[in-house]
Amino acid sequence: MTLKDATPGMTVKIESLEHSSLKQRLMSMGLIKGTMVKVLPSAPLGDPMAISIRSYNLSLRLADAEKIQVSAL
């Protein structure tokens, strides 16, 4: 499944990032394979989504979250 499919409250593990123009930037922000991510409640319409990764919160557009493969824990 992708990060876009995860629901608020879920904790997921990043499996891979699809090649995109943002891949390097996402990886530099800590979105690398094996990292645990918690999905936070987000905007009323769901875009952007909020996640908690390592020691900070991050907002991602759904189009970008769709390029991140994750597995549920």
C-alpha positions as MATLAB code, in Angstrom:
seq = 'MTLKDATPGMTVKIESLEHSSLKQRLMSMGLIKGTMVKVLPSAPLGDPMAISIRSYNLSLRLADAEKIQVSAL';
ca = [
       0.000    0.000    0.000;
       1.060    3.618   -0.307;
       1.328    6.267    2.383;
      -1.700    7.934    0.801;
      -3.813    4.873    1.721;
      -2.836    4.974    5.415;
      -5.464    6.360    7.782;
      -4.924    8.732   10.729;
      -3.614    6.901   13.769;
      -1.825    4.195   11.762;
       1.881    3.577   12.197;
       3.556    2.307    9.039;
       7.066    1.401    7.913;
       8.515    2.862    4.712;
       9.405    0.141    2.204;
      10.460    2.200   -0.828;
      10.154    5.534   -2.612;
       9.143    5.677   -6.257;
      11.469    7.627   -8.523;
      10.340   11.254   -8.750;
      11.773   14.746   -8.789;
      11.195   14.924   -4.998;
      12.780   11.583   -4.072;
      16.122   13.035   -2.990;
      14.469   15.806   -0.993;
      12.114   13.381    0.776;
      15.044   11.128    1.635;
      16.982   14.078    3.061;
      13.997   14.785    5.347;
      14.220   11.270    6.771;
      11.797    9.354    4.560;
      14.060    6.366    3.979;
      13.471    2.623    3.912;
      12.789    1.154    7.334;
      11.677    4.399    8.985;
       8.513    4.286   11.099;
       5.906    6.944   10.316;
       2.721    7.791   12.223;
      -0.159    9.272   10.223;
      -1.692   12.273   12.001;
      -5.141   13.825   11.581;
      -4.954   16.261    8.677;
      -6.869   18.930    6.802;
     -10.659   18.511    6.506;
     -10.423   17.453    2.855;
      -7.360   15.280    3.501;
      -4.893   17.159    1.314;
      -2.205   17.714    2.491;
      -1.764   14.851    4.925;
       0.264   15.149    8.114;
       2.771   12.586    9.378;
       5.045   12.301   12.387;
       8.506   11.115   11.445;
      11.463   10.865   13.808;
      11.202   13.999   15.974;
       9.054   16.291   13.793;
       5.767   16.593   11.924;
       5.649   16.879    8.154;
       2.879   17.743    5.684;
       2.832   15.919    2.350;
       0.624   16.383   -0.674;
      -1.370   13.261   -1.470;
       0.258   13.116   -4.908;
       3.659   12.804   -3.197;
       2.415   10.388   -0.515;
       1.176    8.119   -3.312;
       4.793    7.555   -4.382;
       5.844    6.148   -0.998;
       5.308    2.407   -0.498;
       4.650    1.405    3.123;
       3.662   -1.651    5.139;
       1.297   -1.572    8.106;
       2.533   -2.668   11.518;
];
